Short mmCIF file of C-alpha atoms and ligand atoms in Angstrom, two decimals:
data_model
loop_
_atom_site.label_atom_id
_atom_site.label_comp_id
_atom_site.label_asym_id
_atom_site.label_seq_id
_atom_site.Cartn_x
_atom_site.Cartn_y
_atom_site.Cartn_z
CA MET A 1349 307.51 61.90 373.53
CA GLU A 1350 304.33 61.41 371.34
CA ILE A 1351 304.98 60.79 367.60
CA GLU A 1352 303.12 63.70 366.64
CA ASP A 1353 305.84 65.69 368.65
CA HIS A 1354 308.48 63.89 367.14
CA TYR A 1355 307.26 64.78 363.78
CA ALA A 1356 306.72 68.49 364.95
CA LEU A 1357 310.41 68.81 365.69
CA LEU A 1358 311.34 67.10 362.50
CA LEU A 1359 309.51 69.14 360.20
CA GLY A 1360 309.89 72.42 362.19
CA ILE A 1361 306.35 72.94 362.80
CA SER A 1362 305.10 75.34 365.30
CA SER A 1363 302.02 77.20 366.82
CA PRO A 1364 299.63 78.20 365.07
CA TRP A 1365 300.29 74.78 363.05
CA GLU A 1366 300.16 71.51 364.60
CA ILE A 1367 300.19 67.92 363.76
CA SER A 1368 297.07 66.20 364.46
CA SER A 1369 297.76 63.06 363.45
CA VAL A 1370 300.36 60.41 362.08
CA ASN A 1371 299.35 57.50 360.09
CA LEU A 1372 301.55 54.64 359.58
CA ASN A 1373 300.79 52.44 356.81
CA MET A 1374 302.94 49.61 357.21
CA PRO A 1375 301.58 47.28 354.06
CA GLY A 1376 301.85 50.57 351.98
CA ASN A 1377 305.50 51.87 353.23
CA ARG A 1378 304.22 55.19 353.82
CA VAL A 1379 303.59 57.86 356.60
CA ASP A 1380 300.98 60.17 356.58
CA ILE A 1381 300.78 63.36 358.66
CA GLU A 1382 297.86 65.56 358.78
CA ILE A 1383 298.69 69.15 359.62
CA ASP A 1384 295.69 71.56 360.95
CA TYR A 1385 295.65 75.08 361.60
CA ALA A 1386 294.65 76.44 364.84
CA ASP A 1387 294.49 80.25 364.85
CA GLY A 1388 291.65 82.83 363.58
CA SER A 1389 294.02 84.85 361.96
CA GLY A 1390 296.90 84.44 359.89
CA ILE A 1391 299.56 86.42 357.97
CA CYS A 1392 298.84 88.30 354.16
CA PRO A 1393 301.19 86.73 352.33
CA GLU A 1394 301.84 90.13 350.29
CA CYS A 1395 302.08 92.44 353.05
CA GLY A 1396 302.83 90.31 356.34
CA THR A 1397 300.03 91.99 358.26
CA VAL A 1398 298.05 89.93 360.42
CA CYS A 1399 294.68 89.66 359.36
CA PRO A 1400 291.58 87.54 360.24
CA LYS A 1401 290.92 84.11 358.79
CA HIS A 1402 288.40 83.94 355.80
CA ASP A 1403 288.08 80.38 355.18
CA ASP A 1404 290.24 77.19 354.25
CA ARG A 1405 291.60 76.01 350.89
CA GLU A 1406 291.01 72.40 349.92
CA ARG A 1407 293.21 69.86 351.42
CA ARG A 1408 296.62 69.29 349.85
CA THR A 1409 299.55 67.20 349.83
CA TRP A 1410 303.50 67.54 350.20
CA ARG A 1411 305.84 64.88 349.66
CA HIS A 1412 308.67 65.20 352.15
CA LEU A 1413 311.88 63.02 352.73
CA ASP A 1414 311.06 59.53 353.30
CA THR A 1415 311.25 58.57 357.13
CA MET A 1416 313.45 55.51 356.93
CA GLN A 1417 312.01 53.74 354.08
CA PHE A 1418 308.68 55.08 354.49
CA SER A 1419 307.64 57.74 351.75
CA THR A 1420 306.35 60.57 354.01
CA TYR A 1421 303.47 63.01 353.09
CA LEU A 1422 301.87 66.13 354.53
CA HIS A 1423 298.58 66.63 354.21
CA ALA A 1424 296.93 70.44 355.40
CA GLN A 1425 294.28 72.81 354.48
CA LEU A 1426 295.95 75.99 353.98
CA PRO A 1427 293.67 78.94 355.74
CA ARG A 1428 292.92 81.75 353.37
CA VAL A 1429 293.07 85.46 354.92
CA LYS A 1430 291.26 88.36 354.11
CA CYS A 1431 293.53 91.10 353.97
CA LYS A 1432 292.15 95.05 353.86
CA LYS A 1433 294.62 96.05 351.14
CA HIS A 1434 294.95 92.70 349.25
CA GLY A 1435 291.76 91.15 349.39
CA VAL A 1436 291.44 86.96 350.37
CA LYS A 1437 294.73 85.41 349.97
CA THR A 1438 296.01 81.93 350.76
CA ALA A 1439 298.67 81.65 353.75
CA SER A 1440 301.50 80.28 353.03
CA ALA A 1441 302.65 76.70 354.49
CA PRO A 1442 305.88 77.37 356.39
CA TRP A 1443 307.35 73.68 354.94
CA ALA A 1444 306.87 74.48 351.56
CA THR A 1445 307.07 77.30 348.54
CA LYS A 1446 304.38 78.23 346.77
CA ASN A 1447 303.41 75.93 344.10
CA SER A 1448 305.21 73.29 345.30
CA ARG A 1449 304.06 69.84 345.91
CA PHE A 1450 307.06 68.83 347.92
CA THR A 1451 308.49 70.27 351.17
CA LEU A 1452 311.42 72.62 351.48
CA LEU A 1453 313.85 69.86 352.58
CA PHE A 1454 312.57 67.22 350.23
CA GLU A 1455 313.33 70.02 346.95
CA SER A 1456 316.54 70.85 348.61
CA PHE A 1457 317.52 67.00 348.63
CA ALA A 1458 316.16 66.64 345.31
CA ILE A 1459 318.17 68.91 343.73
CA GLN A 1460 321.55 67.80 345.03
CA VAL A 1461 320.27 64.08 343.86
CA ILE A 1462 319.63 65.28 340.57
CA GLN A 1463 322.70 67.13 340.11
CA ALA A 1464 324.83 64.48 341.42
CA SER A 1465 323.03 61.90 339.32
CA ARG A 1466 324.56 61.01 335.72
CA SER A 1467 321.12 61.10 334.05
CA ILE A 1468 317.48 62.12 335.06
CA GLU A 1469 316.41 58.63 334.88
CA GLU A 1470 319.01 57.51 337.78
CA ALA A 1471 317.57 60.40 339.48
CA ARG A 1472 313.97 59.78 339.25
CA LYS A 1473 314.57 56.32 340.03
CA LEU A 1474 316.22 57.54 343.50
CA LEU A 1475 314.07 60.03 344.34
CA ARG A 1476 310.78 58.09 342.93
CA LEU A 1477 309.44 60.84 341.10
CA ASN A 1478 308.13 60.68 337.52
CA TRP A 1479 309.90 62.86 334.93
CA HIS A 1480 307.80 65.89 334.73
CA GLN A 1481 308.30 66.32 338.90
CA VAL A 1482 312.10 66.24 338.12
CA GLU A 1483 311.63 68.96 335.54
CA ALA A 1484 309.38 70.91 337.49
CA ILE A 1485 311.81 70.79 340.37
CA LYS A 1486 314.70 71.90 338.22
CA ARG A 1487 312.60 74.72 336.76
CA ARG A 1488 311.75 76.18 340.42
CA ALA A 1489 315.27 75.67 341.44
CA VAL A 1490 316.51 77.73 338.20
CA GLU A 1491 314.12 80.44 338.53
CA ARG A 1492 315.39 80.88 342.42
CA GLY A 1493 318.88 81.03 341.15
CA LEU A 1494 318.38 83.25 338.26
CA ALA A 1495 316.49 85.75 340.88
CA ARG A 1496 319.14 85.41 343.29
CA ARG A 1497 322.11 86.52 340.78
CA ASP A 1498 324.03 89.51 341.76
CA SER A 1499 325.02 92.14 339.55
CA THR A 1500 329.13 91.89 339.93
CA ALA A 1501 330.89 93.00 337.25
CA ILE A 1502 331.67 90.28 334.87
CA GLU A 1503 335.42 91.24 332.80
CA TYR A 1504 335.33 88.25 330.25
CA LEU A 1505 332.67 86.92 328.11
CA GLY A 1506 332.82 83.87 325.77
CA ILE A 1507 329.64 83.77 322.83
CA ASP A 1508 329.71 80.73 321.06
CA GLU A 1509 327.18 78.62 318.87
CA LYS A 1510 325.95 75.33 319.47
CA GLN A 1511 323.91 72.80 317.98
CA PHE A 1512 320.66 72.11 319.30
CA ARG A 1513 319.47 68.70 318.02
CA SER A 1514 319.96 67.36 315.10
CA GLY A 1515 320.00 69.50 311.91
CA HIS A 1516 320.84 72.94 311.37
CA GLN A 1517 319.08 74.18 314.78
CA TYR A 1518 321.09 76.45 316.81
CA ILE A 1519 321.30 77.87 320.03
CA THR A 1520 323.81 81.09 321.30
CA ASN A 1521 325.73 80.60 324.57
CA LEU A 1522 326.87 83.07 326.85
CA VAL A 1523 329.66 82.36 329.36
CA ASP A 1524 331.54 83.94 332.23
CA LEU A 1525 334.92 82.80 331.18
CA LYS A 1526 336.38 83.35 334.68
CA GLN A 1527 333.85 81.69 336.54
CA GLY A 1528 333.40 79.02 333.85
CA ARG A 1529 329.50 79.36 334.53
CA VAL A 1530 326.72 79.70 331.59
CA LEU A 1531 325.16 83.05 332.10
CA ASP A 1532 322.49 81.91 329.57
CA VAL A 1533 321.64 80.60 326.37
CA VAL A 1534 318.99 81.54 323.57
CA GLU A 1535 317.49 80.06 320.69
CA GLU A 1536 319.54 81.13 316.92
CA ARG A 1537 322.59 82.39 316.24
CA LYS A 1538 321.41 85.87 314.52
CA GLU A 1539 322.34 89.22 315.69
CA GLU A 1540 318.82 89.90 317.44
CA ALA A 1541 319.50 86.65 319.67
CA CYS A 1542 322.51 87.74 320.36
CA ASN A 1543 321.10 91.51 321.55
CA THR A 1544 318.70 89.34 323.39
CA LEU A 1545 321.34 87.34 325.47
CA PHE A 1546 323.13 90.41 326.43
CA LEU A 1547 319.59 92.16 327.44
CA GLN A 1548 318.26 89.24 329.33
CA ALA A 1549 321.72 87.94 330.94
CA LEU A 1550 323.32 91.18 332.35
CA THR A 1551 322.28 94.15 333.91
CA PRO A 1552 323.03 97.50 332.38
CA ASP A 1553 325.78 97.97 334.64
CA GLN A 1554 327.07 94.76 333.60
CA ARG A 1555 326.99 95.22 330.07
CA GLU A 1556 329.04 98.68 330.96
CA GLN A 1557 331.77 97.12 332.44
CA VAL A 1558 332.56 94.22 330.19
CA THR A 1559 336.29 94.32 329.17
CA ALA A 1560 336.63 91.85 326.35
CA VAL A 1561 334.55 88.99 324.72
CA ALA A 1562 335.81 85.91 323.27
CA LEU A 1563 334.15 84.84 319.79
CA ASP A 1564 334.23 83.79 316.24
CA MET A 1565 334.94 85.79 313.61
CA TRP A 1566 331.07 86.02 313.33
CA LYS A 1567 329.56 89.25 311.87
CA ALA A 1568 326.28 88.68 313.87
CA TYR A 1569 328.04 88.26 317.38
CA ALA A 1570 330.26 91.26 316.58
CA ASN A 1571 328.06 93.42 315.86
CA ALA A 1572 325.91 92.66 318.90
CA VAL A 1573 328.80 93.25 321.08
CA GLU A 1574 329.52 96.54 319.78
CA GLY A 1575 325.99 97.42 319.77
CA LEU A 1576 325.08 96.90 323.25
CA LEU A 1577 328.55 96.30 325.27
CA PRO A 1578 330.26 99.85 324.61
CA GLN A 1579 333.89 99.11 326.57
CA ALA A 1580 334.32 95.38 325.50
CA VAL A 1581 336.85 94.46 323.03
CA ILE A 1582 336.71 91.77 320.53
CA VAL A 1583 338.81 89.01 321.21
CA HIS A 1584 338.88 86.43 317.89
CA ASP A 1585 338.75 82.92 319.38
CA ARG A 1586 341.66 80.52 319.00
CA PHE A 1587 339.81 77.69 319.24
CA HIS A 1588 337.48 78.82 316.50
CA ILE A 1589 340.42 79.57 314.21
CA SER A 1590 342.03 76.17 314.58
CA GLN A 1591 338.78 74.61 313.71
CA HIS A 1592 338.46 77.00 310.55
CA LEU A 1593 342.45 75.97 309.55
CA ASN A 1594 341.43 72.13 310.40
CA GLN A 1595 338.38 72.80 308.08
CA ALA A 1596 340.55 74.14 305.43
CA VAL A 1597 343.00 71.30 305.62
CA ASP A 1598 340.29 68.74 305.39
CA GLN A 1599 338.87 70.10 302.19
CA VAL A 1600 342.00 70.42 300.53
CA ARG A 1601 342.42 66.24 301.24
CA ARG A 1602 338.97 65.33 300.31
CA ALA A 1603 339.39 66.84 297.07
CA GLU A 1604 343.04 65.30 296.70
CA ASN A 1605 341.96 62.08 297.76
CA LYS A 1606 339.43 61.88 295.31
CA GLN A 1607 341.76 62.79 292.67
CA LEU A 1608 344.20 60.65 293.71
CA ALA A 1609 341.95 57.75 293.78
CA SER A 1610 340.77 58.01 290.53
CA GLU A 1611 344.33 57.58 289.32
CA GLY A 1612 344.32 54.54 291.33
CA ASP A 1613 346.66 56.05 294.31
CA ASN A 1614 345.23 55.29 297.67
CA ARG A 1615 348.04 56.93 299.89
CA LEU A 1616 345.62 59.37 301.67
CA LYS A 1617 342.85 56.72 302.42
CA GLY A 1618 342.56 56.56 305.97
CA THR A 1619 344.44 59.31 306.93
CA LYS A 1620 341.62 61.87 307.49
CA HIS A 1621 342.44 62.40 311.41
CA PHE A 1622 346.02 62.54 310.88
CA TRP A 1623 345.71 66.11 309.54
CA LEU A 1624 343.30 67.19 312.00
CA TYR A 1625 345.32 66.30 315.02
CA ASN A 1626 348.23 68.61 316.56
CA ALA A 1627 351.66 67.04 315.06
CA GLU A 1628 352.60 65.67 318.69
CA ASN A 1629 349.06 63.89 319.03
CA VAL A 1630 349.07 61.56 316.04
CA LYS A 1631 349.51 57.65 317.35
CA ALA A 1632 353.20 56.53 317.42
CA SER A 1633 352.11 53.16 315.16
CA HIS A 1634 351.35 56.01 312.26
CA HIS A 1635 354.21 58.17 312.62
CA ASP A 1636 356.10 56.41 309.93
CA GLN A 1637 353.32 56.66 307.18
CA PHE A 1638 352.58 60.25 308.71
CA ASP A 1639 356.23 61.08 308.43
CA ARG A 1640 356.29 60.07 304.64
CA LEU A 1641 352.96 62.02 303.76
CA LYS A 1642 354.12 64.95 305.63
CA GLY A 1643 357.30 65.17 303.56
CA SER A 1644 355.70 64.42 300.09
CA ASN A 1645 354.58 67.08 297.68
CA LEU A 1646 350.90 66.38 298.32
CA LYS A 1647 348.93 69.73 298.56
CA VAL A 1648 347.22 68.26 301.90
CA ALA A 1649 351.16 68.29 303.32
CA ARG A 1650 350.97 71.76 302.22
CA ALA A 1651 347.97 73.08 303.83
CA TRP A 1652 348.64 70.95 306.97
CA ALA A 1653 352.47 72.83 307.20
CA LEU A 1654 350.82 76.13 306.84
CA LYS A 1655 348.03 74.91 309.52
CA GLU A 1656 350.83 73.94 311.83
CA HIS A 1657 352.71 76.89 311.32
CA PHE A 1658 350.05 79.14 312.28
CA ARG A 1659 350.08 77.71 316.12
CA PRO A 1660 353.31 79.83 316.91
CA PHE A 1661 351.00 83.13 316.68
CA TRP A 1662 349.23 82.57 319.79
CA ASP A 1663 352.71 81.73 322.05
CA TYR A 1664 354.29 85.60 321.26
CA ARG A 1665 354.50 87.78 324.09
CA SER A 1666 354.13 91.09 322.13
CA LYS A 1667 351.40 92.06 319.44
CA GLY A 1668 354.31 93.84 317.67
CA TRP A 1669 356.02 90.48 317.04
CA ALA A 1670 352.76 88.34 316.53
CA LYS A 1671 351.91 90.84 314.15
CA ARG A 1672 355.20 90.26 312.01
CA TYR A 1673 354.86 86.86 312.31
CA PHE A 1674 351.34 86.99 310.99
CA GLU A 1675 352.27 88.88 307.98
CA ARG A 1676 355.29 86.22 307.19
CA TRP A 1677 352.41 83.27 307.47
CA TYR A 1678 350.03 85.34 305.37
CA SER A 1679 352.34 86.25 302.63
CA TRP A 1680 352.98 82.43 302.41
CA ALA A 1681 349.58 81.34 302.90
CA ILE A 1682 348.21 83.45 300.04
CA ARG A 1683 350.62 82.09 297.55
CA CYS A 1684 349.88 78.44 298.52
CA ARG A 1685 347.49 77.97 295.67
CA LEU A 1686 344.88 75.74 297.82
CA GLU A 1687 341.65 78.09 297.57
CA PRO A 1688 340.50 76.33 301.13
CA VAL A 1689 343.64 77.49 302.62
CA LYS A 1690 343.63 81.05 301.06
CA LYS A 1691 340.01 81.56 302.26
CA VAL A 1692 340.71 81.30 305.64
CA ALA A 1693 344.01 83.21 305.48
CA ARG A 1694 341.82 86.36 304.15
CA MET A 1695 339.52 85.93 306.63
CA LEU A 1696 342.16 86.07 309.37
CA LYS A 1697 343.93 88.93 307.79
CA THR A 1698 340.19 90.87 307.31
CA HIS A 1699 340.00 90.04 311.51
CA ILE A 1700 343.35 90.67 312.59
CA GLU A 1701 342.64 93.46 314.71
CA GLY A 1702 340.64 90.71 316.75
CA LEU A 1703 343.18 87.98 316.51
CA LEU A 1704 345.96 90.56 318.23
CA ASN A 1705 343.42 91.59 320.95
CA TYR A 1706 344.32 88.39 322.30
CA PHE A 1707 347.61 89.78 323.37
CA ASP A 1708 346.23 92.11 325.66
CA HIS A 1709 343.36 89.84 327.16
CA ARG A 1710 344.56 86.04 326.32
CA ILE A 1711 341.15 84.91 326.43
CA SER A 1712 339.35 82.00 324.76
CA ASN A 1713 336.29 79.80 324.59
CA ALA A 1714 338.45 77.02 325.03
CA ALA A 1715 339.13 78.43 328.36
CA ALA A 1716 335.64 76.97 329.17
CA GLU A 1717 336.70 73.61 328.08
CA GLY A 1718 335.42 71.64 331.27
CA LEU A 1719 332.19 73.49 330.88
CA ASN A 1720 332.13 72.72 326.88
CA SER A 1721 332.00 69.09 327.96
CA LYS A 1722 329.18 69.53 330.72
CA ILE A 1723 327.32 71.43 327.87
CA GLN A 1724 327.75 68.25 325.77
CA THR A 1725 326.56 66.04 328.66
CA VAL A 1726 323.46 67.90 329.07
CA LYS A 1727 322.70 67.97 325.46
CA SER A 1728 323.31 64.14 325.01
CA ASN A 1729 320.95 63.72 328.14
CA ALA A 1730 318.74 66.06 326.54
CA ARG A 1731 317.21 63.90 323.94
CA GLY A 1732 313.80 63.94 325.70
CA TYR A 1733 313.70 67.95 325.38
CA ARG A 1734 310.99 68.76 322.96
CA SER A 1735 311.08 72.46 323.89
CA PHE A 1736 314.17 74.88 323.77
CA GLU A 1737 312.88 75.95 327.50
CA GLY A 1738 313.51 72.72 329.09
CA PHE A 1739 316.88 72.31 327.40
CA ARG A 1740 317.89 76.07 328.75
CA THR A 1741 316.67 74.88 332.18
CA SER A 1742 318.88 72.10 331.94
CA ILE A 1743 321.90 73.70 330.75
CA LEU A 1744 321.30 76.56 333.84
CA PHE A 1745 320.74 73.90 336.62
CA TYR A 1746 324.05 71.84 335.50
CA CYS A 1747 326.37 74.77 334.33
CA GLY A 1748 324.95 77.90 335.59
CA LYS A 1749 326.19 77.72 339.08
CA LEU A 1750 323.71 79.26 340.57
CA LYS A 1751 322.55 79.39 344.36
CA MET A 1752 319.11 76.99 343.67
CA GLN A 1753 318.26 75.94 347.16
CA PRO A 1754 314.85 76.68 348.16
ZN1 LIG B 1181 297.80 92.16 352.53
#
């Protein structure tokens, strides 16, 4: 078997394409394969009709998977055909997709390498590509994946804001909670942004079919859900609620620590994390100290007790009992004389319906916890992204569960 035939088999190249030469460059560690088009007619890429050949495009190069340790490149002039209906069009090459400088095999291999690598830098080195080439492969992969998404009903959604870069730039993230995948992200966290997200990520049928959405007590998101997802029930997310309570405890601690320190009392110094963990997660070596503080008449101890006593709320099986439990907790909280805690208590009361919906649907953004840490990794690897678009591509590439192979 001639080496040309060998490569033709390897590349799946058949008539009217043929390999005219294979040049092995030993010192350069590369193989260059020339491919010719041997036919007077070709297929219109728009309609599939066989048309007469018009001329040839300039010679182009595609990178293929390495042969042993040799970088392997294909070179060809793509023919242009003259279609009666579509005019002069460039015929497509069977080994590559339009506008790609890589063969299909190389591109699908690269997608797997990029997904498996811990960083773009690592993937880039393994594949011997530059940063822009990796980004282009990811972008095409995500485009293919999004185009292949079907319109199967999605029962439960989660909407969440995330900080994008430092400072106050936010993105809004839409998650399919059951499948643990990101559907899409948009810039900002306003109502319009959330509307855009629903319109962009869901088909009209899917918008009709959403059963419930987990979200923070955030008016902009709730408005968007009410406006665009007519069947969806709002479930206020327990993960965010515990964050609000934690923040209230922390505010109480900071104010009290300042007050005490000014009187020379340093009991609260360095205790920030005790109050934020769930009780069972405080380190054993700190138990004694924490027990003493908890049992004291400090304000932060009272705030902390209120936070801890909110937790059993989520364990109720019946909505009615949960509601009664809440009422009792609320009447305690509202009389606690700690403004940050009272503020959260009032907010919870205003949103009680959404809290109680949890007992019908039991969804939360924390359910997508594995996903959240994955997004976090993408974010921390995203220092190089100047644009939001690059960041969005990465989130969808790693967290979208898309079918991205060419
Ligand atoms: Zn045509």
